[in-house]
Amino acid sequence: MTDTLSLLKLRRSVPPQFLSAPGPQGAELDELLTIAARVPDHGKLAPWRFIIFTGAAREEAAEVVARVFQKKNPQASDDQVEFERKRLLHAPVIVAVVSRAREHVKIPLWEQELSAGAVCMNMLVAAYAMGYAGSWLTNWFSFDREVMTAFGLAEDERMAGFIHIGTPTAPITDRDRPVMADIVSYYGA
C-alpha cells in the first residue's frame, strides 16, 4: 500500500478542544494552502478563498462570535456565551474556507460549491500528512450574516467551513465507519 493510501485510510478528524500548538505557520502554512487549492475546479474559477485566524486574530474573532451570540440570545447565561466564544480559541490555526460560487454561463453553482468542499478535505489530508490534526466544522456562525460580514465575507459569499488545525493533545482514535454494504449499490443489479 502506498503512503498516500495509508494516510487516507488512517486520517480522522480531531475536535478542536483536543488540538494545541504548534500549528502550521509561515512557509509551511503557505504550502498547506497551496496543496488545499489543488482541487477539481471546472473553468479555473477558484470559487473559494481563505481567511486565516491565528494569534490575536482568533481572540478578535471569538469576541465577534460571543457578541453576536449574546445579542441574538439575550437569555443566554455567561457560561453559554463563554462556550460560544471559545469555539475559535482551541486550535492554534483556523482557516476559514469561503465559497464564492457565482452564477456562470457554463459552470453550475453546485460544481463550484463542491470544489470548495474539496478544498476543505484536501486541507485536512495535507495537515495530517504534515504531522498535524484537524477538524472541518461550521457551527451556527458559519451561517450568520452578521458574523460573516464581520469576518470579511461579501454578501454573495458563504462559509464552506472552518478548518481547525493543530497538534493533537491525545492519541487519535478512530470512530465507527459506514458499512460498505449499506452504502454501495451497483446500477442495473
PDB file of C-alpha atoms in Angstrom:
ATOM      1  CA  MET A   1       0.000   0.000   0.000  1.00  0.00           C
ATOM      2  CA  THR A   2       1.340   3.435  -0.885  1.00  0.00           C
ATOM      3  CA  ASP A   3       1.946   6.100   1.749  1.00  0.00           C
ATOM      4  CA  THR A   4      -0.949   8.079   0.278  1.00  0.00           C
ATOM      5  CA  LEU A   5      -3.390   5.200   0.688  1.00  0.00           C
ATOM      6  CA  SER A   6      -2.159   4.558   4.218  1.00  0.00           C
ATOM      7  CA  LEU A   7      -2.649   8.208   5.066  1.00  0.00           C
ATOM      8  CA  LEU A   8      -6.163   8.317   3.627  1.00  0.00           C
ATOM      9  CA  LYS A   9      -7.064   5.117   5.419  1.00  0.00           C
ATOM     10  CA  LEU A  10      -5.937   6.447   8.813  1.00  0.00           C
ATOM     11  CA  ARG A  11      -6.862  10.149   8.686  1.00  0.00           C
ATOM     12  CA  ARG A  12      -9.613  11.204  11.041  1.00  0.00           C
ATOM     13  CA  SER A  13     -10.937  14.433  12.460  1.00  0.00           C
ATOM     14  CA  VAL A  14      -9.807  15.611  15.870  1.00  0.00           C
ATOM     15  CA  PRO A  15     -12.139  18.018  17.727  1.00  0.00           C
ATOM     16  CA  PRO A  16     -10.635  21.492  18.255  1.00  0.00           C
ATOM     17  CA  GLN A  17     -10.586  21.120  22.046  1.00  0.00           C
ATOM     18  CA  PHE A  18      -8.009  18.346  21.557  1.00  0.00           C
ATOM     19  CA  LEU A  19      -5.699  20.477  19.396  1.00  0.00           C
ATOM     20  CA  SER A  20      -2.926  22.705  20.690  1.00  0.00           C
ATOM     21  CA  ALA A  21       0.185  24.488  19.446  1.00  0.00           C
ATOM     22  CA  PRO A  22       2.130  24.157  17.359  1.00  0.00           C
ATOM     23  CA  GLY A  23       0.213  24.550  14.167  1.00  0.00           C
ATOM     24  CA  PRO A  24       1.479  25.265  10.684  1.00  0.00           C
ATOM     25  CA  GLN A  25       2.833  28.747  10.113  1.00  0.00           C
ATOM     26  CA  GLY A  26       4.918  30.685   7.617  1.00  0.00           C
ATOM     27  CA  ALA A  27       6.121  28.673   4.637  1.00  0.00           C
ATOM     28  CA  GLU A  28       4.517  25.502   5.995  1.00  0.00           C
ATOM     29  CA  LEU A  29       1.089  27.182   6.159  1.00  0.00           C
ATOM     30  CA  ASP A  30       1.634  28.582   2.652  1.00  0.00           C
ATOM     31  CA  GLU A  31       2.394  25.072   1.411  1.00  0.00           C
ATOM     32  CA  LEU A  32      -0.703  23.704   3.148  1.00  0.00           C
ATOM     33  CA  LEU A  33      -2.909  26.311   1.444  1.00  0.00           C
ATOM     34  CA  THR A  34      -1.268  25.652  -1.926  1.00  0.00           C
ATOM     35  CA  ILE A  35      -1.995  21.929  -1.566  1.00  0.00           C
ATOM     36  CA  ALA A  36      -5.553  22.644  -0.419  1.00  0.00           C
ATOM     37  CA  ALA A  37      -6.154  24.677  -3.569  1.00  0.00           C
ATOM     38  CA  ARG A  38      -5.150  21.779  -5.875  1.00  0.00           C
ATOM     39  CA  VAL A  39      -8.681  20.517  -6.383  1.00  0.00           C
ATOM     40  CA  PRO A  40     -11.013  19.972  -9.316  1.00  0.00           C
ATOM     41  CA  ASP A  41     -12.086  23.440 -10.446  1.00  0.00           C
ATOM     42  CA  HIS A  42     -14.131  23.369 -13.643  1.00  0.00           C
ATOM     43  CA  GLY A  43     -13.390  26.562 -15.563  1.00  0.00           C
ATOM     44  CA  LYS A  44     -10.447  27.516 -13.321  1.00  0.00           C
ATOM     45  CA  LEU A  45     -12.700  29.887 -11.387  1.00  0.00           C
ATOM     46  CA  ALA A  46     -11.119  29.372  -7.938  1.00  0.00           C
ATOM     47  CA  PRO A  47     -14.620  29.676  -6.429  1.00  0.00           C
ATOM     48  CA  TRP A  48     -13.193  29.783  -2.903  1.00  0.00           C
ATOM     49  CA  ARG A  49     -10.731  31.763  -0.825  1.00  0.00           C
ATOM     50  CA  PHE A  50      -9.078  31.559   2.590  1.00  0.00           C
ATOM     51  CA  ILE A  51      -9.210  33.644   5.764  1.00  0.00           C
ATOM     52  CA  ILE A  52      -6.533  32.741   8.332  1.00  0.00           C
ATOM     53  CA  PHE A  53      -7.170  33.110  12.067  1.00  0.00           C
ATOM     54  CA  THR A  54      -4.048  32.872  14.257  1.00  0.00           C
ATOM     55  CA  GLY A  55      -2.741  34.597  17.368  1.00  0.00           C
ATOM     56  CA  ALA A  56      -4.652  37.677  18.487  1.00  0.00           C
ATOM     57  CA  ALA A  57      -6.946  37.445  15.440  1.00  0.00           C
ATOM     58  CA  ARG A  58      -8.502  34.320  16.963  1.00  0.00           C
ATOM     59  CA  GLU A  59      -9.336  36.348  20.096  1.00  0.00           C
ATOM     60  CA  GLU A  60     -10.909  39.105  17.987  1.00  0.00           C
ATOM     61  CA  ALA A  61     -12.949  36.576  16.008  1.00  0.00           C
ATOM     62  CA  ALA A  62     -14.021  34.828  19.217  1.00  0.00           C
ATOM     63  CA  GLU A  63     -15.280  38.159  20.560  1.00  0.00           C
ATOM     64  CA  VAL A  64     -17.332  38.697  17.394  1.00  0.00           C
ATOM     65  CA  VAL A  65     -18.933  35.262  17.827  1.00  0.00           C
ATOM     66  CA  ALA A  66     -19.654  35.890  21.539  1.00  0.00           C
ATOM     67  CA  ARG A  67     -21.095  39.359  20.897  1.00  0.00           C
ATOM     68  CA  VAL A  68     -23.423  38.183  18.109  1.00  0.00           C
ATOM     69  CA  PHE A  69     -24.479  35.107  20.097  1.00  0.00           C
ATOM     70  CA  GLN A  70     -25.321  37.238  23.142  1.00  0.00           C
ATOM     71  CA  LYS A  71     -27.196  39.772  21.014  1.00  0.00           C
ATOM     72  CA  LYS A  72     -29.316  37.044  19.403  1.00  0.00           C
ATOM     73  CA  ASN A  73     -29.735  35.093  22.659  1.00  0.00           C
ATOM     74  CA  PRO A  74     -30.235  37.706  25.401  1.00  0.00           C
ATOM     75  CA  GLN A  75     -31.387  34.991  27.814  1.00  0.00           C
ATOM     76  CA  ALA A  76     -28.073  33.101  27.454  1.00  0.00           C
ATOM     77  CA  SER A  77     -26.032  32.581  30.595  1.00  0.00           C
ATOM     78  CA  ASP A  78     -22.471  33.841  30.922  1.00  0.00           C
ATOM     79  CA  ASP A  79     -21.322  30.210  30.636  1.00  0.00           C
ATOM     80  CA  GLN A  80     -23.194  29.768  27.350  1.00  0.00           C
ATOM     81  CA  VAL A  81     -21.690  32.949  25.919  1.00  0.00           C
ATOM     82  CA  GLU A  82     -18.230  31.839  27.042  1.00  0.00           C
ATOM     83  CA  PHE A  83     -18.759  28.421  25.442  1.00  0.00           C
ATOM     84  CA  GLU A  84     -19.537  30.103  22.104  1.00  0.00           C
ATOM     85  CA  ARG A  85     -16.570  32.460  22.477  1.00  0.00           C
ATOM     86  CA  LYS A  86     -14.177  29.538  22.965  1.00  0.00           C
ATOM     87  CA  ARG A  87     -15.195  27.796  19.742  1.00  0.00           C
ATOM     88  CA  LEU A  88     -12.468  29.693  17.868  1.00  0.00           C
ATOM     89  CA  LEU A  89      -9.809  29.549  20.594  1.00  0.00           C
ATOM     90  CA  HIS A  90      -8.811  25.890  20.843  1.00  0.00           C
ATOM     91  CA  ALA A  91      -6.742  25.184  17.722  1.00  0.00           C
ATOM     92  CA  PRO A  92      -3.717  27.414  17.085  1.00  0.00           C
ATOM     93  CA  VAL A  93      -4.591  27.837  13.394  1.00  0.00           C
ATOM     94  CA  ILE A  94      -8.047  28.136  11.903  1.00  0.00           C
ATOM     95  CA  VAL A  95      -8.578  28.527   8.179  1.00  0.00           C
ATOM     96  CA  ALA A  96     -11.975  29.704   7.017  1.00  0.00           C
ATOM     97  CA  VAL A  97     -12.735  28.387   3.555  1.00  0.00           C
ATOM     98  CA  VAL A  98     -15.065  30.850   1.869  1.00  0.00           C
ATOM     99  CA  SER A  99     -17.208  29.713  -1.030  1.00  0.00           C
ATOM    100  CA  ARG A 100     -17.513  32.423  -3.623  1.00  0.00           C
ATOM    101  CA  ALA A 101     -19.586  30.404  -6.059  1.00  0.00           C
ATOM    102  CA  ARG A 102     -21.339  32.689  -8.512  1.00  0.00           C
ATOM    103  CA  GLU A 103     -23.684  32.279 -11.457  1.00  0.00           C
ATOM    104  CA  HIS A 104     -21.704  31.318 -14.538  1.00  0.00           C
ATOM    105  CA  VAL A 105     -22.784  30.696 -18.105  1.00  0.00           C
ATOM    106  CA  LYS A 106     -21.140  27.248 -18.144  1.00  0.00           C
ATOM    107  CA  ILE A 107     -20.201  26.135 -14.605  1.00  0.00           C
ATOM    108  CA  PRO A 108     -23.125  25.256 -12.269  1.00  0.00           C
ATOM    109  CA  LEU A 109     -23.098  26.683  -8.739  1.00  0.00           C
ATOM    110  CA  TRP A 110     -23.205  23.145  -7.364  1.00  0.00           C
ATOM    111  CA  GLU A 111     -19.882  22.259  -9.033  1.00  0.00           C
ATOM    112  CA  GLN A 112     -18.301  25.403  -7.602  1.00  0.00           C
ATOM    113  CA  GLU A 113     -19.603  24.593  -4.114  1.00  0.00           C
ATOM    114  CA  LEU A 114     -18.299  21.037  -4.370  1.00  0.00           C
ATOM    115  CA  SER A 115     -14.901  22.462  -5.290  1.00  0.00           C
ATOM    116  CA  ALA A 116     -14.897  24.452  -2.020  1.00  0.00           C
ATOM    117  CA  GLY A 117     -15.686  21.224  -0.151  1.00  0.00           C
ATOM    118  CA  ALA A 118     -12.795  19.512  -1.902  1.00  0.00           C
ATOM    119  CA  VAL A 119     -10.523  22.341  -0.713  1.00  0.00           C
ATOM    120  CA  CYS A 120     -11.580  21.637   2.879  1.00  0.00           C
ATOM    121  CA  MET A 121     -10.855  17.927   2.539  1.00  0.00           C
ATOM    122  CA  ASN A 122      -7.517  18.471   0.815  1.00  0.00           C
ATOM    123  CA  MET A 123      -6.515  20.791   3.631  1.00  0.00           C
ATOM    124  CA  LEU A 124      -7.346  18.189   6.291  1.00  0.00           C
ATOM    125  CA  VAL A 125      -5.424  15.457   4.470  1.00  0.00           C
ATOM    126  CA  ALA A 126      -2.420  17.730   3.911  1.00  0.00           C
ATOM    127  CA  ALA A 127      -2.422  18.835   7.566  1.00  0.00           C
ATOM    128  CA  TYR A 128      -2.439  15.194   8.645  1.00  0.00           C
ATOM    129  CA  ALA A 129       0.423  14.411   6.227  1.00  0.00           C
ATOM    130  CA  MET A 130       2.422  17.284   7.764  1.00  0.00           C
ATOM    131  CA  GLY A 131       2.050  15.762  11.222  1.00  0.00           C
ATOM    132  CA  TYR A 132      -0.879  17.861  12.432  1.00  0.00           C
ATOM    133  CA  ALA A 133      -4.505  17.021  13.019  1.00  0.00           C
ATOM    134  CA  GLY A 134      -7.619  18.963  12.298  1.00  0.00           C
ATOM    135  CA  SER A 135     -11.345  19.234  12.074  1.00  0.00           C
ATOM    136  CA  TRP A 136     -13.712  20.743   9.489  1.00  0.00           C
ATOM    137  CA  LEU A 137     -16.584  22.473  11.261  1.00  0.00           C
ATOM    138  CA  THR A 138     -19.242  25.030  10.509  1.00  0.00           C
ATOM    139  CA  ASN A 139     -21.275  25.839  13.665  1.00  0.00           C
ATOM    140  CA  TRP A 140     -24.126  28.358  13.696  1.00  0.00           C
ATOM    141  CA  PHE A 141     -21.905  31.349  12.991  1.00  0.00           C
ATOM    142  CA  SER A 142     -20.921  29.968   9.584  1.00  0.00           C
ATOM    143  CA  PHE A 143     -24.478  30.790   8.515  1.00  0.00           C
ATOM    144  CA  ASP A 144     -24.944  34.039  10.421  1.00  0.00           C
ATOM    145  CA  ARG A 145     -24.718  37.019   8.077  1.00  0.00           C
ATOM    146  CA  GLU A 146     -23.613  39.423  10.839  1.00  0.00           C
ATOM    147  CA  VAL A 147     -20.658  37.198  11.752  1.00  0.00           C
ATOM    148  CA  MET A 148     -19.802  36.517   8.113  1.00  0.00           C
ATOM    149  CA  THR A 149     -19.780  40.250   7.369  1.00  0.00           C
ATOM    150  CA  ALA A 150     -17.574  40.907  10.411  1.00  0.00           C
ATOM    151  CA  PHE A 151     -15.166  38.246   9.101  1.00  0.00           C
ATOM    152  CA  GLY A 152     -14.971  39.985   5.719  1.00  0.00           C
ATOM    153  CA  LEU A 153     -17.317  37.898   3.584  1.00  0.00           C
ATOM    154  CA  ALA A 154     -19.120  39.648   0.751  1.00  0.00           C
ATOM    155  CA  GLU A 155     -22.908  39.458   0.601  1.00  0.00           C
ATOM    156  CA  ASP A 156     -22.735  36.760  -2.098  1.00  0.00           C
ATOM    157  CA  GLU A 157     -20.123  34.615  -0.294  1.00  0.00           C
ATOM    158  CA  ARG A 158     -20.802  31.701   2.051  1.00  0.00           C
ATOM    159  CA  MET A 159     -18.718  29.845   4.598  1.00  0.00           C
ATOM    160  CA  ALA A 160     -17.749  26.347   3.444  1.00  0.00           C
ATOM    161  CA  GLY A 161     -16.275  25.724   6.877  1.00  0.00           C
ATOM    162  CA  PHE A 162     -13.619  26.433   9.438  1.00  0.00           C
ATOM    163  CA  ILE A 163     -10.633  24.078   9.342  1.00  0.00           C
ATOM    164  CA  HIS A 164      -9.149  23.885  12.848  1.00  0.00           C
ATOM    165  CA  ILE A 165      -5.507  22.724  12.716  1.00  0.00           C
ATOM    166  CA  GLY A 166      -3.002  21.923  15.439  1.00  0.00           C
ATOM    167  CA  THR A 167      -1.138  19.228  17.279  1.00  0.00           C
ATOM    168  CA  PRO A 168      -3.290  16.552  18.915  1.00  0.00           C
ATOM    169  CA  THR A 169      -3.102  16.522  22.722  1.00  0.00           C
ATOM    170  CA  ALA A 170      -4.121  12.856  22.959  1.00  0.00           C
ATOM    171  CA  PRO A 171      -3.782   9.735  20.800  1.00  0.00           C
ATOM    172  CA  ILE A 172      -6.011   9.859  17.743  1.00  0.00           C
ATOM    173  CA  THR A 173      -8.593   7.088  17.880  1.00  0.00           C
ATOM    174  CA  ASP A 174     -10.911   6.073  15.103  1.00  0.00           C
ATOM    175  CA  ARG A 175     -14.687   6.077  15.107  1.00  0.00           C
ATOM    176  CA  ASP A 176     -17.162   3.639  13.625  1.00  0.00           C
ATOM    177  CA  ARG A 177     -17.252   3.911   9.845  1.00  0.00           C
ATOM    178  CA  PRO A 178     -20.117   3.109   7.466  1.00  0.00           C
ATOM    179  CA  VAL A 179     -20.662  -0.500   6.497  1.00  0.00           C
ATOM    180  CA  MET A 180     -19.938  -0.586   2.768  1.00  0.00           C
ATOM    181  CA  ALA A 181     -22.832  -2.975   2.045  1.00  0.00           C
ATOM    182  CA  ASP A 182     -25.186  -0.314   3.442  1.00  0.00           C
ATOM    183  CA  ILE A 183     -23.994   2.478   1.154  1.00  0.00           C
ATOM    184  CA  VAL A 184     -22.848   0.782  -2.071  1.00  0.00           C
ATOM    185  CA  SER A 185     -25.105  -0.322  -4.879  1.00  0.00           C
ATOM    186  CA  TYR A 186     -24.471  -1.248  -8.467  1.00  0.00           C
ATOM    187  CA  TYR A 187     -26.618   0.246 -11.184  1.00  0.00           C
ATOM    188  CA  GLY A 188     -28.572  -2.377 -13.059  1.00  0.00           C
ATOM    189  CA  ALA A 189     -28.043  -5.070 -10.457  1.00  0.00           C
TER     190      ALA A 189
END
